[in-house]
């Protein structure tokens, strides 16, 4: 007999059944067919953020001693990223370009994306027609690049200097959401819809006065009530344009929260559409790591720490932990100091050892500029060296994009 259970009820010896339910409708359903062989496998399932599973009570043990792990007892940020299993099928298929080449290729796409997003926003602001076809092409290109140049495209959202947050934010959220969705195994159709929802998620802010959107200080309750109107306003702008129900739900629910304290409808838990949850995480990450008129940009590593603290309140713990695993504790483009005192940019991830990425060293232990040198911390030559902190390259007068595209000397 099949039985659907909460993941906390899953135990070693139970037989999990793949029911064939789609990822989109059931993104937190564990469906790897077969018995749960040992406590390590069980721990991996729990820590990956799954919430439910179907078991066959005729095939495996049922009601055996439980060895479930409370995901809320997960290790701190870096350890969590290191402990979680490798990302999914799409990531495994990726054959990335060398970073410098990838940055150049992705840079052209990213510039085009910003231009199209700018035009779309201007049309909305002036009451014109939204170019849905151009938006679909843009998202198709982002998806292709997210597979081919994942790290380069993600790095560009952080390395370029932006002064027009309103439309760069839409592009950045689309990029982050699509790359994350791809790593989670979302279908091609799902990725397209998620990308469109990301691109348009804040289009309703065109109905909110700039004075409120860019206000440096704390919003009054009345001003916040105006902000809270933007998801629904966005859905009205996008209605009847053939974008699909899931796109509109992503736009309408990207500020709903796991504990029900979000807006506009106070949805909670699984009531929040998967697109709303993913866009919510991508939205917070980009907002934290972007420079605004009233705040400096937060380092990506620090932003991941903030997101980690939001688990179980704003977002499901498993989703946050998967996002941290997806980006790694030191995303490509991060500037870090080593235990030797040398400093460099993270140039490439080591998927199996996220705490030991490949670096481009640019400063010696005394803080002096040195000829750029590649160092793979995951390689035996660098054994004994570790990252001790993430730094702001601007504080050292360094241009991350120029260093990374320049490569080693
Ligand atoms: Fe928003």
PDB file of C-alpha atoms in Angstrom, residues 18-259:
ATOM      1  CA  UNK A  18       8.569   7.388  -7.539  1.00  0.00           C
ATOM      2  CA  UNK A  19       4.979   8.395  -8.282  1.00  0.00           C
ATOM      3  CA  UNK A  20       5.928  10.433 -11.344  1.00  0.00           C
ATOM      4  CA  UNK A  21       4.505  13.648  -9.911  1.00  0.00           C
ATOM      5  CA  UNK A  22       6.025  16.702 -11.562  1.00  0.00           C
ATOM      6  CA  UNK A  23       8.733  18.757  -9.898  1.00  0.00           C
ATOM      7  CA  UNK A  24       6.735  21.927 -10.418  1.00  0.00           C
ATOM      8  CA  UNK A  25       3.704  20.780  -8.498  1.00  0.00           C
ATOM      9  CA  UNK A  26       5.657  18.820  -5.891  1.00  0.00           C
ATOM     10  CA  UNK A  27       9.167  20.292  -5.658  1.00  0.00           C
ATOM     11  CA  UNK A  28       9.798  19.003  -2.143  1.00  0.00           C
ATOM     12  CA  UNK A  29       8.700  15.428  -2.726  1.00  0.00           C
ATOM     13  CA  UNK A  30      11.550  12.913  -2.453  1.00  0.00           C
ATOM     14  CA  UNK A  31      11.060  10.360  -5.221  1.00  0.00           C
ATOM     15  CA  UNK A  32      14.262   8.360  -5.673  1.00  0.00           C
ATOM     16  CA  UNK A  33      12.729   4.861  -6.015  1.00  0.00           C
ATOM     17  CA  UNK A  34      14.117   2.203  -3.670  1.00  0.00           C
ATOM     18  CA  UNK A  35      14.780   1.433  -0.007  1.00  0.00           C
ATOM     19  CA  UNK A  36      16.378   3.949   2.332  1.00  0.00           C
ATOM     20  CA  UNK A  37      19.545   1.957   2.926  1.00  0.00           C
ATOM     21  CA  UNK A  38      21.171   3.630   5.919  1.00  0.00           C
ATOM     22  CA  UNK A  39      21.211   6.619   8.238  1.00  0.00           C
ATOM     23  CA  UNK A  40      23.624   8.489   5.964  1.00  0.00           C
ATOM     24  CA  UNK A  41      21.201   8.283   3.028  1.00  0.00           C
ATOM     25  CA  UNK A  42      18.363   9.364   5.287  1.00  0.00           C
ATOM     26  CA  UNK A  43      20.337  12.320   6.579  1.00  0.00           C
ATOM     27  CA  UNK A  44      21.121  13.363   3.008  1.00  0.00           C
ATOM     28  CA  UNK A  45      17.411  13.292   2.084  1.00  0.00           C
ATOM     29  CA  UNK A  46      16.487  15.444   5.079  1.00  0.00           C
ATOM     30  CA  UNK A  47      19.326  17.911   4.588  1.00  0.00           C
ATOM     31  CA  UNK A  48      18.499  18.297   0.889  1.00  0.00           C
ATOM     32  CA  UNK A  49      15.252  19.914   1.989  1.00  0.00           C
ATOM     33  CA  UNK A  50      12.662  17.383   0.908  1.00  0.00           C
ATOM     34  CA  UNK A  51       9.437  17.575   2.872  1.00  0.00           C
ATOM     35  CA  UNK A  52       7.461  14.485   1.851  1.00  0.00           C
ATOM     36  CA  UNK A  53       7.775  11.051   0.245  1.00  0.00           C
ATOM     37  CA  UNK A  54       5.543   8.232  -0.910  1.00  0.00           C
ATOM     38  CA  UNK A  55       6.433   4.829   0.586  1.00  0.00           C
ATOM     39  CA  UNK A  56       5.235   1.309  -0.259  1.00  0.00           C
ATOM     40  CA  UNK A  57       4.397  -0.362   3.064  1.00  0.00           C
ATOM     41  CA  UNK A  58       4.285  -3.821   1.403  1.00  0.00           C
ATOM     42  CA  UNK A  59       7.866  -3.628   0.145  1.00  0.00           C
ATOM     43  CA  UNK A  60       9.950  -2.109   2.919  1.00  0.00           C
ATOM     44  CA  UNK A  61       9.966  -1.741   6.628  1.00  0.00           C
ATOM     45  CA  UNK A  62       7.268   0.476   8.076  1.00  0.00           C
ATOM     46  CA  UNK A  63       7.384   1.870  11.557  1.00  0.00           C
ATOM     47  CA  UNK A  64      11.004   0.879  12.161  1.00  0.00           C
ATOM     48  CA  UNK A  65      13.137   2.899  14.540  1.00  0.00           C
ATOM     49  CA  UNK A  66      13.439   6.414  13.214  1.00  0.00           C
ATOM     50  CA  UNK A  67      16.745   7.988  12.419  1.00  0.00           C
ATOM     51  CA  UNK A  68      15.452  11.236  10.990  1.00  0.00           C
ATOM     52  CA  UNK A  69      17.498  14.367  11.371  1.00  0.00           C
ATOM     53  CA  UNK A  70      16.002  17.730  12.186  1.00  0.00           C
ATOM     54  CA  UNK A  71      17.180  19.980   9.391  1.00  0.00           C
ATOM     55  CA  UNK A  72      16.973  22.942  11.772  1.00  0.00           C
ATOM     56  CA  UNK A  73      19.974  21.479  13.567  1.00  0.00           C
ATOM     57  CA  UNK A  74      22.039  21.872  10.433  1.00  0.00           C
ATOM     58  CA  UNK A  75      25.656  22.961  10.661  1.00  0.00           C
ATOM     59  CA  UNK A  76      26.624  26.614  10.245  1.00  0.00           C
ATOM     60  CA  UNK A  77      26.686  28.161   6.786  1.00  0.00           C
ATOM     61  CA  UNK A  78      29.991  26.962   5.391  1.00  0.00           C
ATOM     62  CA  UNK A  79      29.709  23.512   6.884  1.00  0.00           C
ATOM     63  CA  UNK A  80      26.176  23.193   5.554  1.00  0.00           C
ATOM     64  CA  UNK A  81      27.352  24.001   2.062  1.00  0.00           C
ATOM     65  CA  UNK A  82      30.186  21.515   2.355  1.00  0.00           C
ATOM     66  CA  UNK A  83      28.030  18.728   3.764  1.00  0.00           C
ATOM     67  CA  UNK A  84      25.125  18.806   1.331  1.00  0.00           C
ATOM     68  CA  UNK A  85      25.153  16.449  -1.640  1.00  0.00           C
ATOM     69  CA  UNK A  86      26.251  17.696  -5.039  1.00  0.00           C
ATOM     70  CA  UNK A  87      23.740  19.562  -7.165  1.00  0.00           C
ATOM     71  CA  UNK A  88      21.454  17.879  -9.646  1.00  0.00           C
ATOM     72  CA  UNK A  89      21.393  16.561 -13.133  1.00  0.00           C
ATOM     73  CA  UNK A  90      21.553  19.848 -15.019  1.00  0.00           C
ATOM     74  CA  UNK A  91      24.726  20.888 -13.200  1.00  0.00           C
ATOM     75  CA  UNK A  92      26.313  17.539 -13.978  1.00  0.00           C
ATOM     76  CA  UNK A  93      25.681  18.037 -17.702  1.00  0.00           C
ATOM     77  CA  UNK A  94      27.266  21.460 -17.752  1.00  0.00           C
ATOM     78  CA  UNK A  95      30.528  21.834 -19.639  1.00  0.00           C
ATOM     79  CA  UNK A  96      31.511  25.364 -18.669  1.00  0.00           C
ATOM     80  CA  UNK A  97      33.750  27.648 -20.677  1.00  0.00           C
ATOM     81  CA  UNK A  98      36.981  28.974 -19.132  1.00  0.00           C
ATOM     82  CA  UNK A  99      35.973  31.914 -16.939  1.00  0.00           C
ATOM     83  CA  UNK A 100      37.624  34.718 -18.913  1.00  0.00           C
ATOM     84  CA  UNK A 101      36.015  33.483 -22.166  1.00  0.00           C
ATOM     85  CA  UNK A 102      32.738  32.853 -20.347  1.00  0.00           C
ATOM     86  CA  UNK A 103      32.727  36.373 -18.891  1.00  0.00           C
ATOM     87  CA  UNK A 104      33.257  37.873 -22.342  1.00  0.00           C
ATOM     88  CA  UNK A 105      30.472  35.787 -23.906  1.00  0.00           C
ATOM     89  CA  UNK A 106      28.057  36.213 -21.007  1.00  0.00           C
ATOM     90  CA  UNK A 107      28.886  39.923 -20.896  1.00  0.00           C
ATOM     91  CA  UNK A 108      27.425  40.462 -24.357  1.00  0.00           C
ATOM     92  CA  UNK A 109      24.245  38.634 -23.386  1.00  0.00           C
ATOM     93  CA  UNK A 110      23.973  40.451 -20.068  1.00  0.00           C
ATOM     94  CA  UNK A 111      24.296  43.849 -21.770  1.00  0.00           C
ATOM     95  CA  UNK A 112      21.546  42.902 -24.241  1.00  0.00           C
ATOM     96  CA  UNK A 113      19.363  41.703 -21.370  1.00  0.00           C
ATOM     97  CA  UNK A 114      19.699  45.022 -19.587  1.00  0.00           C
ATOM     98  CA  UNK A 115      18.790  46.938 -22.746  1.00  0.00           C
ATOM     99  CA  UNK A 116      15.673  44.830 -23.356  1.00  0.00           C
ATOM    100  CA  UNK A 117      14.651  44.995 -19.690  1.00  0.00           C
ATOM    101  CA  UNK A 118      15.061  48.777 -19.813  1.00  0.00           C
ATOM    102  CA  UNK A 119      12.806  49.005 -22.877  1.00  0.00           C
ATOM    103  CA  UNK A 120      10.185  46.758 -21.279  1.00  0.00           C
ATOM    104  CA  UNK A 121      10.076  48.845 -18.126  1.00  0.00           C
ATOM    105  CA  UNK A 122       9.824  52.070 -20.093  1.00  0.00           C
ATOM    106  CA  UNK A 123       6.869  50.662 -22.051  1.00  0.00           C
ATOM    107  CA  UNK A 124       5.110  49.723 -18.818  1.00  0.00           C
ATOM    108  CA  UNK A 125       5.764  53.141 -17.291  1.00  0.00           C
ATOM    109  CA  UNK A 126       4.350  54.924 -20.317  1.00  0.00           C
ATOM    110  CA  UNK A 127       1.346  52.637 -20.640  1.00  0.00           C
ATOM    111  CA  UNK A 128       2.648  50.966 -23.800  1.00  0.00           C
ATOM    112  CA  UNK A 129       2.629  47.321 -24.822  1.00  0.00           C
ATOM    113  CA  UNK A 130       4.991  44.862 -23.139  1.00  0.00           C
ATOM    114  CA  UNK A 131       7.106  43.073 -25.720  1.00  0.00           C
ATOM    115  CA  UNK A 132       6.404  39.560 -24.514  1.00  0.00           C
ATOM    116  CA  UNK A 133       8.159  37.972 -27.505  1.00  0.00           C
ATOM    117  CA  UNK A 134      11.388  39.849 -26.794  1.00  0.00           C
ATOM    118  CA  UNK A 135      11.092  38.791 -23.164  1.00  0.00           C
ATOM    119  CA  UNK A 136      10.766  35.141 -24.153  1.00  0.00           C
ATOM    120  CA  UNK A 137      13.854  35.348 -26.375  1.00  0.00           C
ATOM    121  CA  UNK A 138      15.776  37.048 -23.587  1.00  0.00           C
ATOM    122  CA  UNK A 139      14.867  34.305 -21.114  1.00  0.00           C
ATOM    123  CA  UNK A 140      15.780  31.598 -23.667  1.00  0.00           C
ATOM    124  CA  UNK A 141      19.231  33.173 -24.000  1.00  0.00           C
ATOM    125  CA  UNK A 142      19.643  33.424 -20.227  1.00  0.00           C
ATOM    126  CA  UNK A 143      18.779  29.732 -19.882  1.00  0.00           C
ATOM    127  CA  UNK A 144      21.312  28.753 -22.559  1.00  0.00           C
ATOM    128  CA  UNK A 145      23.981  30.874 -20.915  1.00  0.00           C
ATOM    129  CA  UNK A 146      23.128  29.632 -17.412  1.00  0.00           C
ATOM    130  CA  UNK A 147      24.042  26.124 -18.587  1.00  0.00           C
ATOM    131  CA  UNK A 148      27.110  27.073 -20.644  1.00  0.00           C
ATOM    132  CA  UNK A 149      28.492  29.942 -18.528  1.00  0.00           C
ATOM    133  CA  UNK A 150      26.784  29.516 -15.177  1.00  0.00           C
ATOM    134  CA  UNK A 151      29.517  30.964 -12.977  1.00  0.00           C
ATOM    135  CA  UNK A 152      30.334  33.748 -15.434  1.00  0.00           C
ATOM    136  CA  UNK A 153      26.714  34.851 -15.773  1.00  0.00           C
ATOM    137  CA  UNK A 154      26.134  34.772 -12.022  1.00  0.00           C
ATOM    138  CA  UNK A 155      29.370  36.648 -11.403  1.00  0.00           C
ATOM    139  CA  UNK A 156      28.361  39.380 -13.862  1.00  0.00           C
ATOM    140  CA  UNK A 157      25.250  40.174 -11.845  1.00  0.00           C
ATOM    141  CA  UNK A 158      27.588  41.164  -9.003  1.00  0.00           C
ATOM    142  CA  UNK A 159      30.748  42.396 -10.726  1.00  0.00           C
ATOM    143  CA  UNK A 160      29.350  45.050 -13.020  1.00  0.00           C
ATOM    144  CA  UNK A 161      28.679  48.498 -11.658  1.00  0.00           C
ATOM    145  CA  UNK A 162      24.990  49.317 -11.922  1.00  0.00           C
ATOM    146  CA  UNK A 163      23.183  52.544 -11.355  1.00  0.00           C
ATOM    147  CA  UNK A 164      19.699  51.534 -12.458  1.00  0.00           C
ATOM    148  CA  UNK A 165      18.569  49.012  -9.871  1.00  0.00           C
ATOM    149  CA  UNK A 166      14.971  48.864 -11.035  1.00  0.00           C
ATOM    150  CA  UNK A 167      15.608  46.950 -14.255  1.00  0.00           C
ATOM    151  CA  UNK A 168      18.966  45.357 -13.455  1.00  0.00           C
ATOM    152  CA  UNK A 169      17.291  43.753 -10.440  1.00  0.00           C
ATOM    153  CA  UNK A 170      14.712  42.041 -12.698  1.00  0.00           C
ATOM    154  CA  UNK A 171      17.452  40.664 -14.954  1.00  0.00           C
ATOM    155  CA  UNK A 172      19.567  39.565 -11.988  1.00  0.00           C
ATOM    156  CA  UNK A 173      16.680  37.774 -10.295  1.00  0.00           C
ATOM    157  CA  UNK A 174      15.857  36.026 -13.589  1.00  0.00           C
ATOM    158  CA  UNK A 175      19.507  34.937 -13.967  1.00  0.00           C
ATOM    159  CA  UNK A 176      19.845  33.685 -10.392  1.00  0.00           C
ATOM    160  CA  UNK A 177      16.447  31.945 -10.418  1.00  0.00           C
ATOM    161  CA  UNK A 178      17.058  30.223 -13.767  1.00  0.00           C
ATOM    162  CA  UNK A 179      20.529  29.022 -12.771  1.00  0.00           C
ATOM    163  CA  UNK A 180      19.205  27.774  -9.425  1.00  0.00           C
ATOM    164  CA  UNK A 181      16.151  26.159 -11.044  1.00  0.00           C
ATOM    165  CA  UNK A 182      18.403  24.456 -13.568  1.00  0.00           C
ATOM    166  CA  UNK A 183      20.583  23.054 -10.767  1.00  0.00           C
ATOM    167  CA  UNK A 184      17.436  21.763  -9.066  1.00  0.00           C
ATOM    168  CA  UNK A 185      16.398  19.868 -12.199  1.00  0.00           C
ATOM    169  CA  UNK A 186      13.472  22.049 -13.274  1.00  0.00           C
ATOM    170  CA  UNK A 187      12.116  21.171 -16.725  1.00  0.00           C
ATOM    171  CA  UNK A 188      12.926  23.379 -19.774  1.00  0.00           C
ATOM    172  CA  UNK A 189       9.325  24.642 -19.819  1.00  0.00           C
ATOM    173  CA  UNK A 190       9.475  25.347 -16.091  1.00  0.00           C
ATOM    174  CA  UNK A 191      12.754  27.240 -16.498  1.00  0.00           C
ATOM    175  CA  UNK A 192      11.269  29.465 -19.195  1.00  0.00           C
ATOM    176  CA  UNK A 193       8.281  30.331 -17.023  1.00  0.00           C
ATOM    177  CA  UNK A 194      10.456  30.854 -13.946  1.00  0.00           C
ATOM    178  CA  UNK A 195      12.747  33.170 -15.935  1.00  0.00           C
ATOM    179  CA  UNK A 196       9.808  35.251 -17.170  1.00  0.00           C
ATOM    180  CA  UNK A 197       8.411  35.455 -13.642  1.00  0.00           C
ATOM    181  CA  UNK A 198      11.844  36.599 -12.420  1.00  0.00           C
ATOM    182  CA  UNK A 199      12.172  39.218 -15.137  1.00  0.00           C
ATOM    183  CA  UNK A 200       8.714  40.645 -14.374  1.00  0.00           C
ATOM    184  CA  UNK A 201       8.500  39.985 -10.638  1.00  0.00           C
ATOM    185  CA  UNK A 202       8.709  43.654  -9.620  1.00  0.00           C
ATOM    186  CA  UNK A 203       6.981  45.217 -12.630  1.00  0.00           C
ATOM    187  CA  UNK A 204       4.177  46.279 -10.273  1.00  0.00           C
ATOM    188  CA  UNK A 205       6.576  48.709  -8.607  1.00  0.00           C
ATOM    189  CA  UNK A 206       5.954  51.038 -11.543  1.00  0.00           C
ATOM    190  CA  UNK A 207       2.788  51.917  -9.609  1.00  0.00           C
ATOM    191  CA  UNK A 208       4.744  52.939  -6.486  1.00  0.00           C
ATOM    192  CA  UNK A 209       6.177  56.500  -6.264  1.00  0.00           C
ATOM    193  CA  UNK A 210       9.987  56.707  -6.664  1.00  0.00           C
ATOM    194  CA  UNK A 211      10.152  58.706  -3.436  1.00  0.00           C
ATOM    195  CA  UNK A 212       8.984  55.626  -1.573  1.00  0.00           C
ATOM    196  CA  UNK A 213      11.049  53.099  -3.581  1.00  0.00           C
ATOM    197  CA  UNK A 214      14.286  55.022  -2.998  1.00  0.00           C
ATOM    198  CA  UNK A 215      13.557  56.355   0.462  1.00  0.00           C
ATOM    199  CA  UNK A 216      16.759  56.147   2.529  1.00  0.00           C
ATOM    200  CA  UNK A 217      15.030  55.914   5.894  1.00  0.00           C
ATOM    201  CA  UNK A 218      12.480  53.612   7.396  1.00  0.00           C
ATOM    202  CA  UNK A 219       9.102  53.485   5.622  1.00  0.00           C
ATOM    203  CA  UNK A 220       6.001  54.664   7.428  1.00  0.00           C
ATOM    204  CA  UNK A 221       3.196  52.075   7.816  1.00  0.00           C
ATOM    205  CA  UNK A 222       1.254  53.928   5.111  1.00  0.00           C
ATOM    206  CA  UNK A 223       4.220  53.822   2.716  1.00  0.00           C
ATOM    207  CA  UNK A 224       4.735  50.114   3.350  1.00  0.00           C
ATOM    208  CA  UNK A 225       1.052  49.525   2.537  1.00  0.00           C
ATOM    209  CA  UNK A 226       1.764  51.051  -0.878  1.00  0.00           C
ATOM    210  CA  UNK A 227       4.795  48.787  -1.384  1.00  0.00           C
ATOM    211  CA  UNK A 228       2.659  45.774  -0.508  1.00  0.00           C
ATOM    212  CA  UNK A 229       0.405  46.502  -3.467  1.00  0.00           C
ATOM    213  CA  UNK A 230       3.127  45.796  -6.063  1.00  0.00           C
ATOM    214  CA  UNK A 231       2.778  41.989  -6.467  1.00  0.00           C
ATOM    215  CA  UNK A 232      -0.941  42.248  -7.223  1.00  0.00           C
ATOM    216  CA  UNK A 233      -0.403  45.310  -9.407  1.00  0.00           C
ATOM    217  CA  UNK A 234       2.238  43.390 -11.337  1.00  0.00           C
ATOM    218  CA  UNK A 235      -0.228  40.560 -11.949  1.00  0.00           C
ATOM    219  CA  UNK A 236      -2.770  43.045 -13.298  1.00  0.00           C
ATOM    220  CA  UNK A 237      -0.188  44.528 -15.686  1.00  0.00           C
ATOM    221  CA  UNK A 238       0.795  41.065 -16.921  1.00  0.00           C
ATOM    222  CA  UNK A 239      -2.695  39.542 -17.147  1.00  0.00           C
ATOM    223  CA  UNK A 240      -4.075  38.494 -20.541  1.00  0.00           C
ATOM    224  CA  UNK A 241      -0.697  38.482 -22.252  1.00  0.00           C
ATOM    225  CA  UNK A 242      -0.416  34.738 -22.613  1.00  0.00           C
ATOM    226  CA  UNK A 243       2.244  34.417 -19.932  1.00  0.00           C
ATOM    227  CA  UNK A 244       0.629  31.497 -18.121  1.00  0.00           C
ATOM    228  CA  UNK A 245      -0.749  30.923 -14.654  1.00  0.00           C
ATOM    229  CA  UNK A 246       2.546  29.849 -13.069  1.00  0.00           C
ATOM    230  CA  UNK A 247       4.316  33.033 -14.221  1.00  0.00           C
ATOM    231  CA  UNK A 248       1.589  35.152 -12.653  1.00  0.00           C
ATOM    232  CA  UNK A 249       1.665  33.165  -9.410  1.00  0.00           C
ATOM    233  CA  UNK A 250       5.432  33.611  -9.181  1.00  0.00           C
ATOM    234  CA  UNK A 251       5.012  37.373  -9.608  1.00  0.00           C
ATOM    235  CA  UNK A 252       2.076  37.528  -7.208  1.00  0.00           C
ATOM    236  CA  UNK A 253       3.638  35.388  -4.455  1.00  0.00           C
ATOM    237  CA  UNK A 254       7.315  36.397  -4.353  1.00  0.00           C
ATOM    238  CA  UNK A 255       6.789  38.219  -1.040  1.00  0.00           C
ATOM    239  CA  UNK A 256       4.764  35.493   0.672  1.00  0.00           C
ATOM    240  CA  UNK A 257       6.666  33.817   3.517  1.00  0.00           C
ATOM    241  CA  UNK A 258       6.996  30.269   4.765  1.00  0.00           C
ATOM    242  CA  UNK A 259       5.563  31.182   8.195  1.00  0.00           C
TER     243      UNK A 259
END
